[in-house]
Every structure is written in structure tokens, then in C-alpha cells.
Short mmCIF file of C-alpha atoms in Angstrom, two decimals:
data_model
loop_
_atom_site.label_atom_id
_atom_site.label_comp_id
_atom_site.label_asym_id
_atom_site.label_seq_id
_atom_site.Cartn_x
_atom_site.Cartn_y
_atom_site.Cartn_z
CA MET A 290 50.46 210.75 -32.61
CA ARG A 291 53.94 210.24 -31.14
CA ALA A 292 55.50 209.94 -34.58
CA SER A 293 53.69 213.04 -35.83
CA ILE A 294 54.75 215.16 -32.86
CA PHE A 295 58.37 214.01 -33.01
CA CYS A 296 58.59 214.54 -36.77
CA PHE A 297 57.04 218.00 -36.51
CA ALA A 298 59.51 219.00 -33.80
CA ALA A 299 62.47 217.68 -35.82
CA VAL A 300 61.39 219.50 -39.00
CA PHE A 301 60.73 222.68 -37.02
CA VAL A 302 64.29 222.71 -35.66
CA ALA A 303 65.80 222.03 -39.09
CA VAL A 304 63.73 224.71 -40.84
CA PHE A 305 64.01 227.44 -38.23
CA ALA A 306 67.68 226.96 -37.28
CA ASN A 307 68.51 230.28 -38.94
CA HIS A 308 65.91 232.11 -36.84
CA LEU A 309 67.49 230.68 -33.71
CA GLY A 310 70.95 231.73 -34.82
CA PHE A 311 70.80 235.17 -33.18
CA PHE A 312 71.54 233.40 -29.87
CA VAL A 313 74.91 232.23 -31.24
CA PRO A 314 77.97 234.54 -30.85
CA ASP A 315 79.82 235.39 -34.08
CA TRP A 316 83.04 233.71 -32.90
CA LEU A 317 81.48 230.32 -32.02
CA PRO A 318 81.06 228.78 -35.53
CA SER A 319 84.78 228.93 -36.20
CA LYS A 320 85.51 227.16 -32.89
CA ILE A 321 83.26 224.12 -33.20
CA GLY A 322 83.51 223.25 -36.89
CA ALA A 323 79.85 223.70 -37.77
CA ASP A 324 80.60 223.13 -41.47
CA SER A 325 80.95 219.38 -40.79
CA VAL A 326 77.23 219.09 -40.09
CA GLN A 327 76.40 218.12 -43.70
CA SER A 328 78.40 214.90 -43.60
CA ILE A 329 76.97 213.99 -40.20
CA LEU A 330 73.42 214.55 -41.45
CA ALA A 331 74.11 212.37 -44.49
CA ILE A 332 75.21 209.51 -42.23
CA ILE A 333 72.11 209.88 -40.04
CA ALA A 334 69.77 210.02 -43.05
CA SER A 335 71.13 206.83 -44.61
CA SER A 336 71.34 204.87 -41.35
CA MET A 337 67.98 205.93 -39.89
CA LEU A 338 66.07 204.77 -42.96
CA ALA A 339 67.60 201.31 -42.58
CA VAL A 340 67.07 201.23 -38.81
CA THR A 341 63.44 202.32 -39.15
CA THR A 342 62.80 199.59 -41.72
CA PHE A 343 64.46 197.01 -39.47
CA SER A 344 62.43 198.15 -36.46
CA LEU A 345 59.17 197.87 -38.38
CA THR A 346 60.19 194.37 -39.49
CA ALA A 347 60.96 193.41 -35.88
CA MET A 348 57.60 194.75 -34.70
CA VAL A 349 55.67 192.88 -37.39
CA GLY A 350 57.66 189.73 -36.64
CA ALA A 351 56.77 189.97 -32.95
CA LEU A 352 53.08 190.42 -33.81
CA VAL A 353 53.14 187.40 -36.13
CA ALA A 354 54.94 185.30 -33.51
CA ALA A 355 52.40 186.27 -30.85
CA THR A 356 49.52 185.45 -33.19
CA GLN A 357 50.92 182.06 -34.10
CA ASN A 358 52.41 180.97 -30.78
CA VAL A 359 50.26 182.69 -28.15
CA THR A 360 46.86 184.01 -29.29
CA PRO A 361 45.65 186.53 -31.89
CA ARG A 362 43.65 188.31 -29.16
CA ALA A 363 46.89 189.53 -27.58
CA GLY A 364 47.98 191.37 -30.73
CA ARG A 365 46.32 194.63 -29.68
CA LEU A 366 48.37 194.77 -26.50
CA LEU A 367 51.59 194.41 -28.48
CA MET A 368 50.47 197.04 -30.98
CA ALA A 369 49.87 199.44 -28.08
CA ASP A 370 53.41 198.97 -26.71
CA LYS A 371 54.72 202.44 -25.78
CA THR A 372 58.39 201.55 -26.14
CA THR A 373 57.87 200.44 -29.74
CA HIS A 374 55.92 203.62 -30.54
CA ASN A 375 58.61 205.82 -29.02
CA VAL A 376 61.42 204.00 -30.84
CA LEU A 377 59.76 204.18 -34.24
CA SER A 378 58.85 207.84 -33.67
CA THR A 379 62.45 208.67 -32.73
CA PHE A 380 63.95 206.93 -35.75
CA LEU A 381 61.44 208.39 -38.19
CA GLY A 382 61.83 211.89 -36.71
CA ALA A 383 65.65 211.63 -36.91
CA PHE A 384 65.41 210.61 -40.56
CA LEU A 385 63.17 213.56 -41.43
CA PHE A 386 65.34 215.95 -39.42
CA SER A 387 68.46 214.94 -41.30
CA LEU A 388 66.67 214.92 -44.65
CA VAL A 389 65.23 218.42 -44.23
CA GLY A 390 68.57 219.65 -42.90
CA LEU A 391 70.39 218.31 -45.97
CA ILE A 392 67.88 219.91 -48.33
CA ALA A 393 68.20 223.26 -46.56
CA LEU A 394 72.01 223.05 -46.60
CA GLY A 395 72.03 222.21 -50.30
CA ALA A 396 69.82 225.21 -50.98
CA GLY A 397 72.16 227.50 -49.04
CA ALA A 398 69.47 228.45 -46.53
CA TYR A 399 71.77 228.63 -43.49
CA ASN A 400 74.21 231.31 -42.44
CA GLN A 401 77.11 230.49 -40.08
CA GLN A 402 74.98 230.94 -36.96
CA GLY A 403 72.25 228.75 -38.45
CA ARG A 404 74.77 226.02 -39.20
CA THR A 405 75.91 226.16 -35.58
CA VAL A 406 72.33 225.74 -34.33
CA LEU A 407 71.84 222.83 -36.75
CA PHE A 408 75.11 221.29 -35.55
CA ALA A 409 74.02 221.53 -31.89
CA ALA A 410 70.62 220.02 -32.72
CA THR A 411 72.39 217.21 -34.59
CA ILE A 412 74.53 216.36 -31.56
CA ILE A 413 71.40 216.26 -29.39
CA MET A 414 69.71 214.05 -32.00
CA ILE A 415 72.64 211.63 -32.02
CA THR A 416 72.47 211.35 -28.22
CA ILE A 417 68.75 210.57 -28.41
CA ILE A 418 69.32 207.99 -31.16
CA VAL A 419 72.02 206.17 -29.19
CA GLY A 420 69.88 206.02 -26.04
CA THR A 421 66.90 204.82 -28.05
CA LEU A 422 68.94 202.13 -29.78
CA LEU A 423 70.20 200.76 -26.46
CA ARG A 424 66.66 200.67 -25.06
CA TRP A 425 65.37 199.06 -28.27
CA ILE A 426 68.02 196.31 -28.18
CA GLU A 427 67.03 195.43 -24.62
CA HIS A 428 63.32 195.55 -25.47
CA LEU A 429 63.68 193.24 -28.48
CA SER A 430 65.15 190.51 -26.27
CA THR A 431 61.69 189.88 -24.77
CA PHE A 432 59.20 191.63 -27.07
CA GLY A 433 56.62 189.20 -28.46
CA ARG A 434 57.84 186.18 -26.48
CA ILE A 435 55.28 183.97 -24.75
CA THR A 436 56.18 185.18 -21.26
CA ASP A 437 56.16 188.84 -22.33
CA THR A 438 52.80 188.52 -24.06
CA THR A 439 51.29 186.61 -21.14
CA ASP A 440 52.54 189.31 -18.75
CA ARG A 441 50.81 191.95 -20.84
CA VAL A 442 47.53 190.04 -20.84
CA GLU A 443 47.71 189.53 -17.07
CA ASP A 444 48.44 193.23 -16.54
CA ALA A 445 45.45 194.19 -18.72
CA ALA A 446 43.16 191.75 -16.88
CA THR A 447 44.42 192.93 -13.49
CA LYS A 448 43.88 196.57 -14.41
CA ALA A 449 40.36 195.85 -15.65
CA ILE A 450 39.36 193.87 -12.57
CA ARG A 451 40.79 196.47 -10.17
CA GLN A 452 38.94 199.18 -12.03
CA ARG A 453 35.70 197.20 -11.77
CA ARG A 454 36.32 196.77 -8.02
CA GLN A 455 36.76 200.54 -7.68
CA ILE A 456 33.79 201.31 -9.97
CA PRO A 457 31.67 198.18 -9.47
CA TYR A 458 28.77 199.19 -11.71
CA LEU A 459 30.59 201.20 -14.41
CA GLY A 460 29.61 204.40 -12.64
CA GLY A 461 25.96 203.49 -12.07
CA VAL A 462 24.23 201.60 -9.27
CA MET A 463 23.39 197.91 -8.91
CA ARG A 464 20.46 196.53 -10.86
CA GLN A 465 18.17 194.24 -8.88
CA ARG A 466 18.97 190.62 -9.63
CA ASP A 467 15.41 189.37 -10.08
CA LEU A 468 14.62 191.85 -12.88
CA ASP A 469 14.65 190.04 -16.23
CA LEU A 470 14.74 191.57 -19.68
CA ALA A 471 11.24 190.49 -20.69
CA THR A 472 9.63 192.08 -17.62
CA ALA A 473 11.64 195.29 -18.00
CA ALA A 474 10.73 195.56 -21.71
CA MET A 475 7.03 195.38 -20.83
CA LEU A 476 7.38 198.28 -18.40
CA GLY A 477 9.62 200.55 -20.48
CA THR A 478 11.21 201.16 -23.87
CA PRO A 479 13.89 198.74 -25.12
CA VAL A 480 17.14 200.20 -26.45
CA ASN A 481 18.37 198.38 -29.56
CA VAL A 482 21.70 198.77 -31.35
CA THR A 483 21.95 198.75 -35.14
CA GLN A 484 24.75 196.22 -35.69
CA TYR A 485 26.04 192.85 -34.61
CA GLY A 486 29.14 192.80 -32.45
CA TYR A 487 30.56 192.95 -28.94
CA VAL A 488 29.79 195.68 -26.45
CA GLN A 489 33.18 197.33 -25.87
CA HIS A 490 32.27 200.34 -23.76
CA VAL A 491 29.23 201.74 -21.97
CA ASP A 492 29.13 205.53 -21.57
CA VAL A 493 27.31 205.92 -18.25
CA GLY A 494 27.83 209.70 -18.31
CA LEU A 495 25.90 209.99 -21.59
CA LEU A 496 23.14 207.73 -20.27
CA ASP A 497 22.83 209.91 -17.18
CA ARG A 498 22.46 213.09 -19.26
CA LEU A 499 19.80 211.44 -21.43
CA CYS A 500 17.97 210.19 -18.33
CA LYS A 501 17.84 213.71 -16.94
CA GLN A 502 16.46 215.02 -20.23
CA THR A 503 13.70 212.39 -20.34
CA ARG A 504 13.22 212.12 -16.55
CA ALA A 505 13.74 208.38 -16.87
CA GLU A 506 15.98 205.62 -15.56
CA VAL A 507 17.90 202.93 -17.44
CA ASP A 508 18.40 199.23 -16.69
CA ILE A 509 21.42 197.81 -18.52
CA PHE A 510 21.25 194.15 -19.53
CA CYS A 511 24.39 193.74 -21.67
CA LEU A 512 27.72 194.32 -19.98
CA PRO A 513 30.92 194.96 -21.97
CA GLY A 514 31.93 191.68 -23.57
CA SER A 515 28.37 190.66 -24.47
CA TYR A 516 27.62 189.79 -28.10
CA VAL A 517 24.58 191.72 -29.25
CA GLY A 518 22.57 192.46 -32.37
CA PRO A 519 19.61 194.51 -33.58
CA ASN A 520 17.13 191.94 -32.20
CA GLN A 521 18.55 191.98 -28.66
CA PRO A 522 17.90 195.03 -26.42
CA VAL A 523 21.01 196.18 -24.59
CA ALA A 524 19.03 198.22 -22.06
CA VAL A 525 15.53 199.31 -21.13
CA VAL A 526 14.44 202.90 -20.44
CA THR A 527 11.78 202.99 -17.73
CA THR A 528 9.69 205.53 -19.64
CA ALA A 529 7.42 204.25 -22.37
CA GLY A 530 6.82 206.09 -25.60
CA ILE A 531 10.11 207.95 -26.06
CA SER A 532 10.85 209.03 -29.63
CA SER A 533 12.91 206.95 -32.04
CA ASP A 534 15.54 209.71 -32.13
CA MET A 535 15.89 209.53 -28.37
CA GLN A 536 16.16 205.74 -28.52
CA ALA A 537 19.01 206.17 -30.99
CA GLU A 538 20.70 208.58 -28.57
CA PHE A 539 20.49 205.99 -25.80
CA ALA A 540 21.94 203.37 -28.17
CA ARG A 541 24.92 205.67 -28.88
CA ALA A 542 26.08 205.11 -25.30
CA PHE A 543 26.93 201.50 -26.22
CA GLU A 544 30.08 201.17 -28.33
CA ILE A 545 29.87 198.08 -30.53
CA ASP A 546 32.78 196.53 -32.42
CA ASP A 547 33.76 193.26 -34.05
CA VAL A 548 36.13 192.26 -31.21
CA ARG A 549 36.17 192.51 -27.44
CA ALA A 550 38.28 195.04 -25.54
CA PHE A 551 40.09 194.74 -22.21
CA ASP A 552 39.18 198.09 -20.60
CA GLN A 553 35.68 197.49 -19.18
CA ASP A 554 35.65 193.71 -19.64
CA PRO A 555 37.58 191.82 -16.91
CA ARG A 556 36.33 188.50 -18.25
CA PHE A 557 38.09 189.07 -21.58
CA GLY A 558 41.52 189.10 -19.94
CA LEU A 559 40.76 185.76 -18.27
CA CYS A 560 39.52 184.33 -21.58
CA VAL A 561 42.69 185.39 -23.41
CA LEU A 562 44.90 183.86 -20.72
CA THR A 563 42.90 180.66 -20.99
CA GLU A 564 43.36 180.67 -24.77
CA ILE A 565 47.12 180.83 -24.21
CA ALA A 566 46.91 177.80 -21.92
CA SER A 567 44.68 175.88 -24.33
CA ARG A 568 47.06 176.46 -27.22
CA ALA A 569 49.99 175.36 -25.06
CA LEU A 570 48.12 172.13 -24.25
CA SER A 571 47.40 171.30 -27.89
CA PRO A 572 49.29 168.26 -29.29
CA ALA A 573 51.08 170.48 -31.80
CA VAL A 574 52.62 172.66 -29.07
CA ASN A 575 52.69 170.30 -26.05
CA ASP A 576 53.82 172.90 -23.50
CA PRO A 577 52.22 172.08 -20.12
CA GLY A 578 54.55 174.52 -18.37
CA THR A 579 52.81 177.50 -19.98
CA ALA A 580 49.40 176.17 -18.92
CA ILE A 581 50.65 175.76 -15.33
CA ASP A 582 51.94 179.34 -15.46
CA VAL A 583 48.52 180.55 -16.64
CA ILE A 584 46.77 178.74 -13.78
CA GLY A 585 48.94 180.68 -11.35
CA ARG A 586 48.07 183.93 -13.10
CA HIS A 587 44.36 183.10 -12.88
CA LEU A 588 44.78 182.54 -9.15
CA ARG A 589 46.37 185.98 -8.69
CA ILE A 590 43.66 187.72 -10.72
CA LEU A 591 40.72 186.01 -9.02
CA ALA A 592 42.23 186.71 -5.61
CA ILE A 593 42.01 190.44 -6.42
CA TRP A 594 38.23 190.17 -6.72
CA ALA A 595 38.08 188.78 -3.17
CA GLU A 596 40.29 191.47 -1.62
CA PRO A 597 38.69 193.72 1.03
CA GLN A 598 36.24 196.01 -0.69
CA PRO A 599 37.86 199.39 -1.33
CA THR A 600 35.90 202.56 -0.79
CA PRO A 601 34.08 202.76 -4.13
CA ASP A 602 33.97 205.97 -6.09
CA GLU A 603 30.78 207.97 -5.92
CA PRO A 604 28.47 206.76 -8.73
CA LEU A 605 28.32 208.99 -11.76
CA SER A 606 24.62 208.35 -11.93
CA HIS A 607 21.91 206.95 -9.67
CA ARG A 608 19.60 206.70 -12.68
CA VAL A 609 21.65 204.02 -14.47
CA ARG A 610 21.36 200.50 -13.04
CA VAL A 611 23.99 197.92 -14.00
CA PRO A 612 24.17 194.18 -13.19
CA ASP A 613 26.97 192.86 -11.00
CA LEU A 614 29.81 190.76 -12.37
CA GLU A 615 29.13 187.10 -11.56
CA ILE A 616 31.96 185.18 -9.85
CA ASN A 617 30.62 181.96 -11.44
CA ASP A 618 31.42 183.37 -14.88
CA LEU A 619 34.95 184.35 -13.81
CA PHE A 620 35.66 180.81 -12.60
CA ASP A 621 34.23 179.28 -15.78
CA ASP A 622 36.29 181.57 -18.03
CA ALA A 623 39.47 180.78 -16.10
CA PHE A 624 39.35 177.05 -15.39
CA ARG A 625 36.85 175.14 -17.52
CA PRO A 626 38.81 175.12 -20.83
CA ILE A 627 42.08 174.30 -19.05
CA ALA A 628 40.48 171.43 -17.16
CA ARG A 629 39.05 170.12 -20.43
CA ASP A 630 42.21 170.42 -22.56
CA GLY A 631 44.51 169.20 -19.79
CA ALA A 632 42.25 166.43 -18.53
CA ALA A 633 44.75 163.69 -19.42
CA LEU A 634 47.81 165.41 -17.88
CA VAL A 635 48.31 164.70 -14.20
CA GLU A 636 50.61 167.72 -13.69
CA ILE A 637 47.91 170.07 -15.03
CA GLN A 638 45.21 168.48 -12.91
CA LEU A 639 47.30 168.64 -9.73
CA ARG A 640 48.20 172.29 -10.30
CA LEU A 641 44.55 173.07 -10.98
CA GLN A 642 43.44 171.40 -7.75
CA LYS A 643 46.07 173.33 -5.77
CA ALA A 644 44.86 176.62 -7.25
CA LEU A 645 41.27 175.72 -6.36
CA VAL A 646 42.35 174.92 -2.78
CA ALA A 647 43.88 178.38 -2.50
CA LEU A 648 40.73 180.01 -3.84
CA ALA A 649 38.50 177.96 -1.53
CA ARG A 650 40.48 179.27 1.46
CA ILE A 651 39.93 182.91 0.55
CA GLY A 652 36.98 183.19 2.91
CA GLU A 653 33.97 183.81 0.68
CA GLU A 654 31.38 181.07 0.39
CA ARG A 655 30.83 181.72 -3.32
CA TYR A 656 34.57 181.17 -3.91
CA ARG A 657 34.50 177.92 -1.98
CA ALA A 658 31.38 176.72 -3.81
CA ASN A 659 32.86 177.46 -7.23
CA ALA A 660 36.19 175.89 -6.30
CA ILE A 661 34.46 172.67 -5.20
CA ARG A 662 32.34 172.63 -8.36
CA HIS A 663 35.33 172.96 -10.68
CA SER A 664 37.35 170.49 -8.63
CA ARG A 665 34.71 167.79 -9.01
CA GLU A 666 34.23 168.53 -12.72
CA ALA A 667 37.98 168.21 -13.27
CA ILE A 668 37.99 164.76 -11.63
CA VAL A 669 35.16 163.61 -13.87
CA ARG A 670 37.04 164.77 -16.96
CA ALA A 671 40.28 163.12 -15.83
CA SER A 672 38.54 159.83 -15.03
CA LYS A 673 37.23 159.56 -18.61
CA THR A 674 40.65 159.91 -20.27
CA GLY A 675 41.99 156.48 -19.35
CA MET A 676 44.46 157.88 -16.85
CA ILE A 677 46.21 155.23 -14.76
CA GLU A 678 44.82 154.63 -11.27
CA SER A 679 47.82 155.97 -9.36
CA ASP A 680 47.68 159.34 -11.14
CA LEU A 681 43.92 159.55 -10.69
CA ALA A 682 44.35 158.75 -6.98
CA LEU A 683 46.74 161.69 -6.64
CA ILE A 684 44.21 164.03 -8.23
CA GLU A 685 41.38 162.74 -6.02
CA ALA A 686 43.52 163.24 -2.92
CA ALA A 687 44.22 166.82 -3.99
CA ALA A 688 40.49 167.34 -4.63
CA LYS A 689 39.67 166.25 -1.08
CA ALA A 690 41.74 169.18 0.13
CA VAL A 691 39.42 171.47 -1.83
CA ASP A 692 36.36 169.97 -0.11
CA ARG A 693 37.98 170.40 3.32
CA ALA A 694 39.34 173.87 2.63
CA GLN A 695 38.35 176.55 5.12
CA ALA A 696 39.29 180.19 5.32
CA LEU A 697 42.68 180.71 6.96
CA THR A 698 42.79 183.41 9.63
#
């Protein structure tokens, strides 16, 4: 979209320069040398094609580096980079502007006033190109690096978890915890999707409109991030006997795709960060520092979930009931793979225990319980790796701090 808009604007200026020429006084073209615009446009046309090709190569190289060195799941965040989109749009638009301008000049389409307008637009275009090049040079110094990619994943996870804190049930209300899928299916009509994949998005607004039409309520059983298929109901409508067409309408509210998305799925951001740490801990990479960095990022993200509850937005619908996000799952996504892959590294185990101490002191009993659970599991894993006794003693001493941790006032 950015490239299309920029290119359209550039072509519009080049084509309609003559129509804008009535603003130019008759004496101005002779003063500013508007006839030199053809040579300037030729330079821009030849250079912008090369710069655009180079920029595309740099973008693809950054994506390949992130896939190989970080995790393929982070590729979408790099592809959505606004700076890259703006740079490529600017370079492509400048190329088309100069190309169309050269064609129009060769066809003799401009009078003296039109040449002056084209000359002024060319000067503005050069200024934009120079500013974009400087920004692009700075951006390429970090784009696609491990730290840059990890920052993007943390930002996406933080945004998703803050959004879930503000809208805790995706716009609906909480589903009662003791309601299981089998019981709900006996009392209502199951909603089945038609394909295998991950739930990416749940349209609570659409579900609310359908509930009002059928005078029903909906219990959702598959949150975004769940892997579903035609044999697994994603929700249950509390009215029995609704038509198959209406069931299909309810199923349309669940967007299914082959991969997970960050927007409504806070757990996915934690999983991607953990993948980065696991790859860093592999023997081929052997980069414990990145895994330690990820543990710190997990600590910051999980601490957000324990912040004082903000005033939640008014639910979009009281007819749509959604399960709560389980803190146990967040801890498992964040720490279990790192504790497994870094079981033999004392520096990883110590940093993990320190992060669990901090989480245990947050003040919520469920945080303390999960911190103690993962602390003890990490010790068991470390003890089975053949670690020397002095290192294991250090880890056990750090784990005792988790057991003793109390909320700090």
C-alpha cells in the first residue's frame, strides 16, 4: 500500500506538471535553469533502480539471517518493518517519477512552466531521497541482528499481553472454569471449523451479532494460539438445533491459518523468545548470553501480567464467554524449554533461579507457586547432567531463595 500510494503520487506530479504550470510566472524558468531537469532525472532513474535492488537484497538478507540465526517465527515481524516499507516505497516512487518525467520530456509534453514545476518537484524528490538514504543506512546497522529481532519479539509479546490485560476476555466475559467441552456440547450446538490450523483471531463482535439474531450465548473453548481441526469444536452455542448455515456463520468468527499470530496470542510471543534462547543454547551456536538475555525479557513480560489490574474496557458482549489465560501456561512457555536446554550450564541455571526469585516476590500466590515448581524442576534437570557438586550447590542455594521468597512491600 505504501509503495502504491507513493508511486501514484510521483506519477501524478510528473504527468500533471503542465497543468500546475499556471502558478509559475513567465520570467521564472529563465532564472532557475529548468532545462537542466532532464539530466537530473536521468541520474535519478539510473541510481534509484540500483538502490532499490540493493535495498531489496538487504531486506531479504536480513530475513534469511533472522531465520537461520534467530527463529523463522520472527520473520513476520521483520517483514512488517515500517522503515523498510517506507524506504522501498520512496526509492521505487522516485524511480517511476524520473522515468515518467523522462518519457514526457522526450515526447515534448512540457512547456517552460511545466518544466519549472517538474524541476521543483525533482529538487523536492532529491531531498526526500537523501533523507531516506541516511535513515536507511542507520537502520541497516541493526536490522535483522539477533538483538534487533529479539527486541521486536519482546515488543510484540508485551503489546499482546497488555492488550489482554486491558481486554481480558477478548471483549466477552469470563467463562466459568468448571464448564468442560463435553458437558457444553450436550447442552448446546458445537461450532466446528472446516480446516486444520491455528486460531489466529476471534471476532467477538460478529459472535455478539449472531447471538442476538439467535437469542443464544456462546462459550469459547479454543483461544487464539490453539491448534484445531474439523473434529474439534471451537465453541458451543447454548441453543440446540440451529441451522447448518448459522453454524457456519458462527465458525466464520474464528480465523484459522497455518501459523500463529502475535496479536491476540500473548503465549506466542513467549514461545518465540524461548525458541531464540533454545537455538542459542544448541551446541552449534553455543551462545549462553542470548539465553540469559531472553530470561530477563521473560521476567519483564510476566511482571506485566501481575501489575495492578487496570480498569478494563467495557465488554463488547455479555453473550460471549471466554476462558481466562492461565498463568501456569505462561510460565511453562517461558521457562521449561530453557531449563531443559540449559540444564548443564551453571550460568543459565543461576540466572533462571534469580528470575524465579523475582517472580516469586511479586505478591501473587500463583506466581510464587509456579516459581517454586519451575525452580525445583530445574534442579532435577541439572542434577541429571553430571554437573560438578560445587556448581550444583550454587544452584540449590539459589533455589532456596525461591522457596523463601515473599512479596516485598
